[in-house]
Tab-separated table of C-alpha atoms and ligand atoms in Angstrom:
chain	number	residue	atom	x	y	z
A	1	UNK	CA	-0.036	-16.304	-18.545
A	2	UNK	CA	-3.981	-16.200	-19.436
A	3	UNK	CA	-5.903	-13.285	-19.027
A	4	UNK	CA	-8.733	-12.201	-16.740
A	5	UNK	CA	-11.336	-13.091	-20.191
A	6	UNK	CA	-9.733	-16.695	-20.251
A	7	UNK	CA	-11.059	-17.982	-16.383
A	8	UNK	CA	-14.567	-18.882	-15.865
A	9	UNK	CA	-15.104	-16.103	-13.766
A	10	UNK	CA	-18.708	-15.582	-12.542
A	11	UNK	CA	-20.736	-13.433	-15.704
A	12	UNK	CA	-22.009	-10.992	-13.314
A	13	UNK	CA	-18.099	-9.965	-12.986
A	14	UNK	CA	-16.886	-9.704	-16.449
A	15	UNK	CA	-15.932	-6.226	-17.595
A	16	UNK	CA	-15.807	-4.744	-14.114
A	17	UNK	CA	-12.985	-3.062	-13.098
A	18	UNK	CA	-10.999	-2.833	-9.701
A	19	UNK	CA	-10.705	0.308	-7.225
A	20	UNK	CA	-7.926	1.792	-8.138
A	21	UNK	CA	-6.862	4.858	-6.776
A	22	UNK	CA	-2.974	5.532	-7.504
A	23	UNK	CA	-0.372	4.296	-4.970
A	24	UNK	CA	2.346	6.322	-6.180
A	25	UNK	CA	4.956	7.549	-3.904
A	26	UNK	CA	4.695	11.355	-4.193
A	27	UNK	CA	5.740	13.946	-1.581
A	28	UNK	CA	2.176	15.259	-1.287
A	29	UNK	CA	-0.309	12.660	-0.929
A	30	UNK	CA	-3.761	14.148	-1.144
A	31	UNK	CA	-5.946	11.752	-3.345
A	32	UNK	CA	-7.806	9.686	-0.780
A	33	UNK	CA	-8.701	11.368	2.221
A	34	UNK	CA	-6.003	10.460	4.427
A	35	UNK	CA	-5.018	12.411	7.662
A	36	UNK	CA	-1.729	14.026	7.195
A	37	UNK	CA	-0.706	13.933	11.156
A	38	UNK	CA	1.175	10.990	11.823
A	39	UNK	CA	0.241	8.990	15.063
A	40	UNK	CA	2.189	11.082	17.689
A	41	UNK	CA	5.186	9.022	19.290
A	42	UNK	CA	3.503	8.807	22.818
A	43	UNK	CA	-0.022	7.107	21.545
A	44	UNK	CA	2.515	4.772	18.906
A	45	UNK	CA	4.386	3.782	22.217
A	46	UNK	CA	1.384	3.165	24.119
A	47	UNK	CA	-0.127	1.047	20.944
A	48	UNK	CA	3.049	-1.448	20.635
A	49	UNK	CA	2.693	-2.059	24.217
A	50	UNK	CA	-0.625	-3.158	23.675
A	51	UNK	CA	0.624	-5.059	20.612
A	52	UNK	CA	3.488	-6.431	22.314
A	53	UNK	CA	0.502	-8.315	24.739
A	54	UNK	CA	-1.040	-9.166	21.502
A	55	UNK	CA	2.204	-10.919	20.425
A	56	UNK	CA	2.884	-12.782	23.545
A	57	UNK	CA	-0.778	-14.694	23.329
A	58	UNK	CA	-0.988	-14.825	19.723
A	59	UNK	CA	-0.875	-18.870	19.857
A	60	UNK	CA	-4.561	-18.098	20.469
A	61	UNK	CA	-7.580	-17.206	18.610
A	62	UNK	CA	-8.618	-13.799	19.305
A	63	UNK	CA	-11.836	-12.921	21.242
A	64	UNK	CA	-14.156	-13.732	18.418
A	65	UNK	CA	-16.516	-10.481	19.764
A	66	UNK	CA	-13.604	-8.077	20.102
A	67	UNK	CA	-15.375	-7.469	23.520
A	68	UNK	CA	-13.137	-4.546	24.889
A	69	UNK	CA	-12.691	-2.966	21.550
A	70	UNK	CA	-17.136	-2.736	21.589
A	71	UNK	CA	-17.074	-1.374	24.548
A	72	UNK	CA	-14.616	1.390	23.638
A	73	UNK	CA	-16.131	1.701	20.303
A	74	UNK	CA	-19.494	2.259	22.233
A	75	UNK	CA	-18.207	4.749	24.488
A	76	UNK	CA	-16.217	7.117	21.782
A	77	UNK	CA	-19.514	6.798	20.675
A	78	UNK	CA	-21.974	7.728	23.857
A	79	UNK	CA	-24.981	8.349	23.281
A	80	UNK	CA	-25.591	5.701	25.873
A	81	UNK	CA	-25.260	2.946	23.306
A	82	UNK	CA	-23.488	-0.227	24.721
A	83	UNK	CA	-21.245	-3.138	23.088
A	84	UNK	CA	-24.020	-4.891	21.681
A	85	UNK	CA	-25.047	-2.187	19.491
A	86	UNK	CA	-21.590	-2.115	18.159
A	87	UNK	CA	-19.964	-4.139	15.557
A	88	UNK	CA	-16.082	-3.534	13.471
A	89	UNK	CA	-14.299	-5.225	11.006
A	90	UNK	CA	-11.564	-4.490	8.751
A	91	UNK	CA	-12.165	-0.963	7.085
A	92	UNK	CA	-15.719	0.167	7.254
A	93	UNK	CA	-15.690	-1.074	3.495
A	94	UNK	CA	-15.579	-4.885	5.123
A	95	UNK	CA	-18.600	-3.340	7.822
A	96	UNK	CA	-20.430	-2.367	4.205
A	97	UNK	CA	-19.527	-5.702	2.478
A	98	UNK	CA	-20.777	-7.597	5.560
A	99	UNK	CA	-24.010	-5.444	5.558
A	100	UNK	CA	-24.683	-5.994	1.974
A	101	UNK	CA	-23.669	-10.184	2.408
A	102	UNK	CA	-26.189	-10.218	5.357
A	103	UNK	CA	-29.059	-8.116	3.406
A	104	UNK	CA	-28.366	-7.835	-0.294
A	105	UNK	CA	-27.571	-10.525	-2.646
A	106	UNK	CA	-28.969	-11.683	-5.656
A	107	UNK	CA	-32.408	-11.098	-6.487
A	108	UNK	CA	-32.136	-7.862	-4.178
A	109	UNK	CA	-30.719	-4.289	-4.996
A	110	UNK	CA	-29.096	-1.671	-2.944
A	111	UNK	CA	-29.229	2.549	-3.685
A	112	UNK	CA	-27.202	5.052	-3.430
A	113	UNK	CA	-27.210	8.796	-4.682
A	114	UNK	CA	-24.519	9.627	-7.089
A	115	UNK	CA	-21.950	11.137	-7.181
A	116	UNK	CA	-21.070	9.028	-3.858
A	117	UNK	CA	-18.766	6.912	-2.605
A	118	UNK	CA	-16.995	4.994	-5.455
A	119	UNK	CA	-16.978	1.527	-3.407
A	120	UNK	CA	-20.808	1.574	-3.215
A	121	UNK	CA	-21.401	-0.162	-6.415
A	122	UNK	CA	-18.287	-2.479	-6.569
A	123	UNK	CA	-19.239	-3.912	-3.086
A	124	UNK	CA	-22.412	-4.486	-4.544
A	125	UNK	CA	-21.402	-6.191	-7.217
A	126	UNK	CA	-19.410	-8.185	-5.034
A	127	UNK	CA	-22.041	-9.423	-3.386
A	128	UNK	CA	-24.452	-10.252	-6.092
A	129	UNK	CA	-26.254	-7.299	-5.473
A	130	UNK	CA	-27.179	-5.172	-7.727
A	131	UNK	CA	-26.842	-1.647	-7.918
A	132	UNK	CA	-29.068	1.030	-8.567
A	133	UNK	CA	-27.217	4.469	-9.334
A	134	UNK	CA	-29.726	7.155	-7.725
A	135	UNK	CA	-29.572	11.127	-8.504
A	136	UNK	CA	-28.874	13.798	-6.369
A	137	UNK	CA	-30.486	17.646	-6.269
A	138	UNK	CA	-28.496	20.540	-7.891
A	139	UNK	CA	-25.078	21.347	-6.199
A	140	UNK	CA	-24.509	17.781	-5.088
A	141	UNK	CA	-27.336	17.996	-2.040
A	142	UNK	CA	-29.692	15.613	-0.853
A	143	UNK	CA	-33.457	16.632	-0.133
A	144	UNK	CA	-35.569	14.157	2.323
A	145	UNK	CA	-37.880	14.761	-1.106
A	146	UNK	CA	-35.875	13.727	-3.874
A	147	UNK	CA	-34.340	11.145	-1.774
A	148	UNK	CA	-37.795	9.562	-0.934
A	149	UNK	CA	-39.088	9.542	-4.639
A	150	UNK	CA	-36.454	7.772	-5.421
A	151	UNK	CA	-36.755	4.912	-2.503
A	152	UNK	CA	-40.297	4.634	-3.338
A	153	UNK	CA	-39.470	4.103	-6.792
A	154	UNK	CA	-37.110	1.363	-6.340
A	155	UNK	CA	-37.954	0.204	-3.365
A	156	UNK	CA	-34.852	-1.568	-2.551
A	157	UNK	CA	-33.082	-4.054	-0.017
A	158	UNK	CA	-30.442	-1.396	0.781
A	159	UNK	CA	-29.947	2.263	1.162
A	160	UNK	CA	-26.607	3.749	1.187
A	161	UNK	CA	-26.740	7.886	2.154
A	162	UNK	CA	-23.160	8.876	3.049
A	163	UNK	CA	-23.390	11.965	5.208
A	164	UNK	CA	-21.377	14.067	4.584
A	165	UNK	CA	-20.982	12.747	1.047
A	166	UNK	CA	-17.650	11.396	-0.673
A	167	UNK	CA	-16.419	12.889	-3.086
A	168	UNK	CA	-18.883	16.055	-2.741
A	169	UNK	CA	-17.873	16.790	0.937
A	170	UNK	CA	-22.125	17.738	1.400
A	171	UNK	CA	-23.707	17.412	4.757
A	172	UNK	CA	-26.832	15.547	4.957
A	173	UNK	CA	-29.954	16.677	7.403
A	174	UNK	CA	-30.991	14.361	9.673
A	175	UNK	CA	-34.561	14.932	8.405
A	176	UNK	CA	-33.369	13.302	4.927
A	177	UNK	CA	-32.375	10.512	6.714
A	178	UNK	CA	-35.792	10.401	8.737
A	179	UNK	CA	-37.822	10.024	6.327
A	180	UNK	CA	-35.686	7.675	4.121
A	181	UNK	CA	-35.935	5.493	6.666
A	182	UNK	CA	-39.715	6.046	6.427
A	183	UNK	CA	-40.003	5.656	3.255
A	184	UNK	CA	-37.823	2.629	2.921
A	185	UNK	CA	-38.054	-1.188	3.214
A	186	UNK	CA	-35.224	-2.290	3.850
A	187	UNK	CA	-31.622	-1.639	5.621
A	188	UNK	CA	-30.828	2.396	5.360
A	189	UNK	CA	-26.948	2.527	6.159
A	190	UNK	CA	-25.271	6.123	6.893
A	191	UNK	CA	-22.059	6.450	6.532
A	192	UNK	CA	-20.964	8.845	8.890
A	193	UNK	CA	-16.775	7.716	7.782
A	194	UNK	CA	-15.900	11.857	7.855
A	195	UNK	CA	-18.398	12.294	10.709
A	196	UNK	CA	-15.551	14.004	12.946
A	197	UNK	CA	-14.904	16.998	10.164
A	198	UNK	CA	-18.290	18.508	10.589
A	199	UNK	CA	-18.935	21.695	12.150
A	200	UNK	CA	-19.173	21.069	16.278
A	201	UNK	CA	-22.334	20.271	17.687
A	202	UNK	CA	-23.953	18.791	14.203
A	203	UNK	CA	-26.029	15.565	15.488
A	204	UNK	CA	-24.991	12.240	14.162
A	205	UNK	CA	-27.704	9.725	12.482
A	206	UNK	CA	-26.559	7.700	16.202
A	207	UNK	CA	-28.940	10.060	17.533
A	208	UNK	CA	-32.007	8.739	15.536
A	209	UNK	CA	-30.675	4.607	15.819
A	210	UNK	CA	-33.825	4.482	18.865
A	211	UNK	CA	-36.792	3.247	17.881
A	212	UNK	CA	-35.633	2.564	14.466
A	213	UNK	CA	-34.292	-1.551	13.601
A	214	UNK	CA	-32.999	-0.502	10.043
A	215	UNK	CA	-31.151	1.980	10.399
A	216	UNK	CA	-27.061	1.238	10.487
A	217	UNK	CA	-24.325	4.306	11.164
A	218	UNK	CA	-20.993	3.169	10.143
A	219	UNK	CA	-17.549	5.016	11.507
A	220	UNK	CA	-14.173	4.373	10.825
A	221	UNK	CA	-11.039	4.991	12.361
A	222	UNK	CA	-9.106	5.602	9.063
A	223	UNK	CA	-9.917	9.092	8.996
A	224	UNK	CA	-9.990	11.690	11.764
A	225	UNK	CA	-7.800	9.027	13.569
A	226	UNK	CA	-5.204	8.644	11.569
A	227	UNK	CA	-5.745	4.884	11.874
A	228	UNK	CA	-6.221	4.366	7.870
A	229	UNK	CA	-3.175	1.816	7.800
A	230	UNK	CA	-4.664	-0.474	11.046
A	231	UNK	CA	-7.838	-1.091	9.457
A	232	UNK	CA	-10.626	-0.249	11.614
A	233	UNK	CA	-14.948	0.466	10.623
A	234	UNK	CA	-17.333	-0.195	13.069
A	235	UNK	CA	-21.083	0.480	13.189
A	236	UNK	CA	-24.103	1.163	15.511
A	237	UNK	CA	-27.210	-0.689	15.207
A	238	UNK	CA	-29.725	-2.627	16.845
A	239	UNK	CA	-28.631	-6.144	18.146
A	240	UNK	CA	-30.384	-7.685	15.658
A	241	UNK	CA	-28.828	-6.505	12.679
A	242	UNK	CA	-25.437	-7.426	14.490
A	243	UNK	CA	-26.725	-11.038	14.851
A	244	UNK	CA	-27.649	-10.857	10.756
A	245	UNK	CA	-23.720	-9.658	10.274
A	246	UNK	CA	-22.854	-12.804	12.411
A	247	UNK	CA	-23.674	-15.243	9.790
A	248	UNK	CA	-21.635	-13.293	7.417
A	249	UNK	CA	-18.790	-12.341	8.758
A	250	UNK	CA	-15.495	-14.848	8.875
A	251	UNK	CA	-14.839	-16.664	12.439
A	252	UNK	CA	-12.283	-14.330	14.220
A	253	UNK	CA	-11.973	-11.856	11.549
A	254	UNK	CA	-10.481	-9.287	13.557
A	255	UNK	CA	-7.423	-10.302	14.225
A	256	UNK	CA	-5.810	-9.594	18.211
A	257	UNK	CA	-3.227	-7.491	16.667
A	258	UNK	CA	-6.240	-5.422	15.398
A	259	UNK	CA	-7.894	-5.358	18.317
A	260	UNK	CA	-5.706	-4.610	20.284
A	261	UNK	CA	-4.203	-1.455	18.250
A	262	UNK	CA	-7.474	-0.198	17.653
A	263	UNK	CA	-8.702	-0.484	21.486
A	264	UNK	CA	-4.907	1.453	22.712
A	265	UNK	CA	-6.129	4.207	19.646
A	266	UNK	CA	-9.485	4.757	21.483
A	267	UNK	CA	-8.081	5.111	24.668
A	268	UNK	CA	-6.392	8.355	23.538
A	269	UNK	CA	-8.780	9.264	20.999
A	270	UNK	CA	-8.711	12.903	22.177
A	271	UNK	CA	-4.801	13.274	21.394
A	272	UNK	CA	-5.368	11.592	18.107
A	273	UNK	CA	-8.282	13.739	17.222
A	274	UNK	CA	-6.481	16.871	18.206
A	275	UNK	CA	-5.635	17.296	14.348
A	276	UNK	CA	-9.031	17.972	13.601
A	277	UNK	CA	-9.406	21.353	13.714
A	278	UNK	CA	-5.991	21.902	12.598
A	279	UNK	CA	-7.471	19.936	9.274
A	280	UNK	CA	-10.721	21.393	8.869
A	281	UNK	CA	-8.942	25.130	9.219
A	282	UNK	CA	-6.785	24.039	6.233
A	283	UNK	CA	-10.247	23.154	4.061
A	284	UNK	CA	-11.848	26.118	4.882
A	285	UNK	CA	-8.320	27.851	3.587
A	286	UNK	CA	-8.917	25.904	0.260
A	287	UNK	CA	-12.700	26.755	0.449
A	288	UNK	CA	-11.827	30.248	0.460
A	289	UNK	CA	-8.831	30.570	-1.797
A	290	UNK	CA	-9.733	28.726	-4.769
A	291	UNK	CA	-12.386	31.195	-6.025
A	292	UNK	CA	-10.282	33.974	-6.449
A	293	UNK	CA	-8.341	31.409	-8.852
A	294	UNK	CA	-11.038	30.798	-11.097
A	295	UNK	CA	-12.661	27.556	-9.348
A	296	UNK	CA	-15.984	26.539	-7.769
A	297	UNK	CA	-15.413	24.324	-4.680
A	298	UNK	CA	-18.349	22.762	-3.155
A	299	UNK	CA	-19.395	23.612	0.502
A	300	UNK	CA	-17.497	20.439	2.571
A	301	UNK	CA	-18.370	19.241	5.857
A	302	UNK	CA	-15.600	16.637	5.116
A	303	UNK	CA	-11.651	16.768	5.309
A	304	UNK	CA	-11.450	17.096	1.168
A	305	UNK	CA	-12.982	19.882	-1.415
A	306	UNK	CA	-14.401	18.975	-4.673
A	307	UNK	CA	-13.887	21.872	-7.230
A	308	UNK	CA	-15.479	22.670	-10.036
A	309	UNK	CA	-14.496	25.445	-13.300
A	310	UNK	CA	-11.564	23.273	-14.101
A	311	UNK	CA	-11.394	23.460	-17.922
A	312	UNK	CA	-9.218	20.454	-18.483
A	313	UNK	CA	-9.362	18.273	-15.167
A	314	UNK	CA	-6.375	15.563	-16.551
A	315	UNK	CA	-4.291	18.715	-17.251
A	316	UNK	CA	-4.587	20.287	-13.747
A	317	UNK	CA	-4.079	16.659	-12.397
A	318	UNK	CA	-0.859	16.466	-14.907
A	319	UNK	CA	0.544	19.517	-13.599
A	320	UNK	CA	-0.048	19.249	-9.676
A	321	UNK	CA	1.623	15.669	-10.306
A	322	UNK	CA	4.680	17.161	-11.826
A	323	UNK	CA	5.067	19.497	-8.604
A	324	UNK	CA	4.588	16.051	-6.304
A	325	UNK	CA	1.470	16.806	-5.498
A	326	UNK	CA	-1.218	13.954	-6.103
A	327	UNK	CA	-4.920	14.804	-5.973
A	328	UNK	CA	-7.907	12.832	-7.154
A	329	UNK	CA	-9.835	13.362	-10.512
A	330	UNK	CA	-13.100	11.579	-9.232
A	331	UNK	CA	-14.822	11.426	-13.034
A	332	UNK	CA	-17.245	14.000	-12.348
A	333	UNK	CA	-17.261	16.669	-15.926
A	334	UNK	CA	-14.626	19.758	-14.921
A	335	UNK	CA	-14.336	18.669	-10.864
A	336	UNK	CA	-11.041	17.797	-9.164
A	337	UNK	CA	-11.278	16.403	-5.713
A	338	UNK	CA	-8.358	17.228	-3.085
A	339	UNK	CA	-7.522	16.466	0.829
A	340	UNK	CA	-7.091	18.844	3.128
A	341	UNK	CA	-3.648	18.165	4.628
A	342	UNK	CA	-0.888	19.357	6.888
A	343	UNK	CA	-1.046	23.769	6.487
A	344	UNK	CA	2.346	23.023	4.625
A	345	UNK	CA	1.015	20.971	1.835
A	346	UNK	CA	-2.151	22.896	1.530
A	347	UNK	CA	-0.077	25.554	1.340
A	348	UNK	CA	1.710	23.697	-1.487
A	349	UNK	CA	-1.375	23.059	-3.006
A	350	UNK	CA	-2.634	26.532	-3.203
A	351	UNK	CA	0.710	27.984	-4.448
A	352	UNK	CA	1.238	25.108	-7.263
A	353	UNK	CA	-2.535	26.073	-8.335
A	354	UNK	CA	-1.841	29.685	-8.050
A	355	UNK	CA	1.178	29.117	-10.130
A	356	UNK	CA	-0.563	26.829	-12.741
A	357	UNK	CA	-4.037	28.778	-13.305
A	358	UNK	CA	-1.474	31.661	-14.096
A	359	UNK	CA	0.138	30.659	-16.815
B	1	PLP	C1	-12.749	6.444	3.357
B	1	PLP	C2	-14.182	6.045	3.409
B	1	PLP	C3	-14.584	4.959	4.181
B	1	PLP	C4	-13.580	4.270	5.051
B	1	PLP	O1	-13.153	3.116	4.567
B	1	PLP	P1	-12.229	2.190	5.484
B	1	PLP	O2	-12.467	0.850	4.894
B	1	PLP	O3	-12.730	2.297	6.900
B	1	PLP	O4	-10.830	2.686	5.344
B	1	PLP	C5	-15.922	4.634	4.234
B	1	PLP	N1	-16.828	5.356	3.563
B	1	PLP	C6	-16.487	6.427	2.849
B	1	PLP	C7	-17.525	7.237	2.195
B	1	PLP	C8	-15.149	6.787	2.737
B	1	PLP	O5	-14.797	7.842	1.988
């Protein structure tokens, strides 16, 4: 047994460190942003027949273009976008990795706005790219202005703006992402992964893909549809930037059993989306419960709450763990992130913290 410091691993990886969020078995899950709902029995049955298919011709490659599951991707999507505009891989982090392989690299940097999405940087790093950790306005939002001083600034390869953000839960305007795209050279990616918890009738960056060849909205299916064990991101784009992602990506990299999964999901995407409101009800509960306990949470457009006003985060984390309840302490000074889940284990959630911030 060596250790990691003992392989000639590339330089540009020593002293990084892995994502790692916990994979303990606990009776209330609520650290990463899962959807509580199971898959209901009728989709699952619908989903192994498909699979069963899958099986029977599995002596084959799979389509390497995933045809059908583009053109259902495309029209969950509308918008009147159509296959070619669509790509998917593995988890929208393997979409992100491919985007960065494609257009990043070394010699070229990518930005993001921090606090954001934790797999940002280490998919960057990854990929040779490097990193450059941007700054946000006060209470975690976005302006189109300080979002565009700091593109200017850098001027990079890559812009990451997650909308709405992970682990803040803040919508983004679409005017942001406008004039980022303005104001940028490069690839601007939104990540649109909690797209489905915003408030009805808020436009998706999809709306603003005409016209402009940069811009990339990535989705995924491990989410709002419940899909977070199949492995399923996609994006929108131009065709171009889909041919780019073709030199990237891995000859038949989603496999049939994928494909074919993911395509029976779509075809009952309004049953599996049902949850939703169901979900979002259950943030707004912990939106409007936890400042009566003494806590700040942050205005969410997502299916999670960041709160601040927690005096000793690793304590409150302790605690909720002792009760089974698992939550996320996302390294931001005095902020706890949690999922909304089921109405029983938010219920959970706000007793145990009822019960804790009283003693
Ligand atoms: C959860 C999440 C994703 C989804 O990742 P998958 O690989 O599709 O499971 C993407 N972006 C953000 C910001 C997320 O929080």
């Amino acid at each position: 047994m060596v250790s990691l410091a003992d392989l000639p691993l590339r330089d540009d990886l020593r002293g990084l460190v892995p994502y790692g969020a916990p994979q303990e078995p606990v009776r209330v899950p609520l650290n990463v942003n899962e959807n509580s709902h199971p898959i209901p029995e009728g989709v699952a049955y619908d989903i192994v027949t498909s699979l069963a298919g899958a099986v029977l011709a599995a002596n084959r490659y799979p389509d390497r273009e995933f045809t059908e599951l583009r053109e259902g991707l495309a029209a969950y999507l509308g918008d009147g976008l159509n296959r070619e505009q669509l790509w998917a891989a593995n988890g929208s982090n393997e979409v992100l990795q491919q985007l960065l392989l494609a257009f990043g690299g070394p010699d070229r940097a990518a930005l993001g706005f921090e606090p954001t999405y934790s797999m940002y940087p280490i998919l960057a790093r990854g990929t040779g790219t490097a990193w450059i950790p941007g700054t946000r306005d006060d209470a975690f939002q976005l302006t189109a202005r300080t979002a565009v001083r700091q593109v200017r600034e850098h001027a990079p390869d890559l812009v990451f703006l997650c909308s709405p953000n992970n682990p803040t839960g803040t919508p983004l305007a679409l005017e942001t992402i406008r004039e980022v795209y303005d104001a940028a050279p490069g690839i601007v990616v939104v990540d649109e992964a909690y797209f489905e918890f915003a408030p009805p009738g808020t436009p998706s960056a999809v709306t603003l893909l005409p016209g402009r060849e940069r811009l990339v909205v990535s989705r995924s299916m491990s989410k709002a549809f419940a899909f977070a064990g199949a492995r399923l991101g996609y994006l929108a784009a131009d065709p171009a930037v889909i041919d780019a992602l073709r030199l990237v990506r891995l000859p038949y990299h989603l496999s049939a059993f994928t494909q074919a999964a993911a395509s029976a999901a779509l075809r009952h995407s309004g049953e599996l989306l049902a949850v939703v409101g169901d979900i979002t009800q259950q943030r707004d509960r912990i939106l409007a419960e936890l400042p009566s306990l003494g806590f700040s949470p942050v205005p969410s457009a997502a299916n999670f709450v960041l709160f601040g006003d927690v005096a000793d985060p690793r304590a409150l984390f302790a605690a909720l763990l002792d009760r089974g309840i698992l939550i996320r302490d996302v390294g931001i000074p005095f902020h706890l992130r949690v999922t909304a889940g089921t109405h029983e284990e938010t219920s959970e959630f706000l007793a145990a913290m009822t019960e804790i911030s009283r003693r």
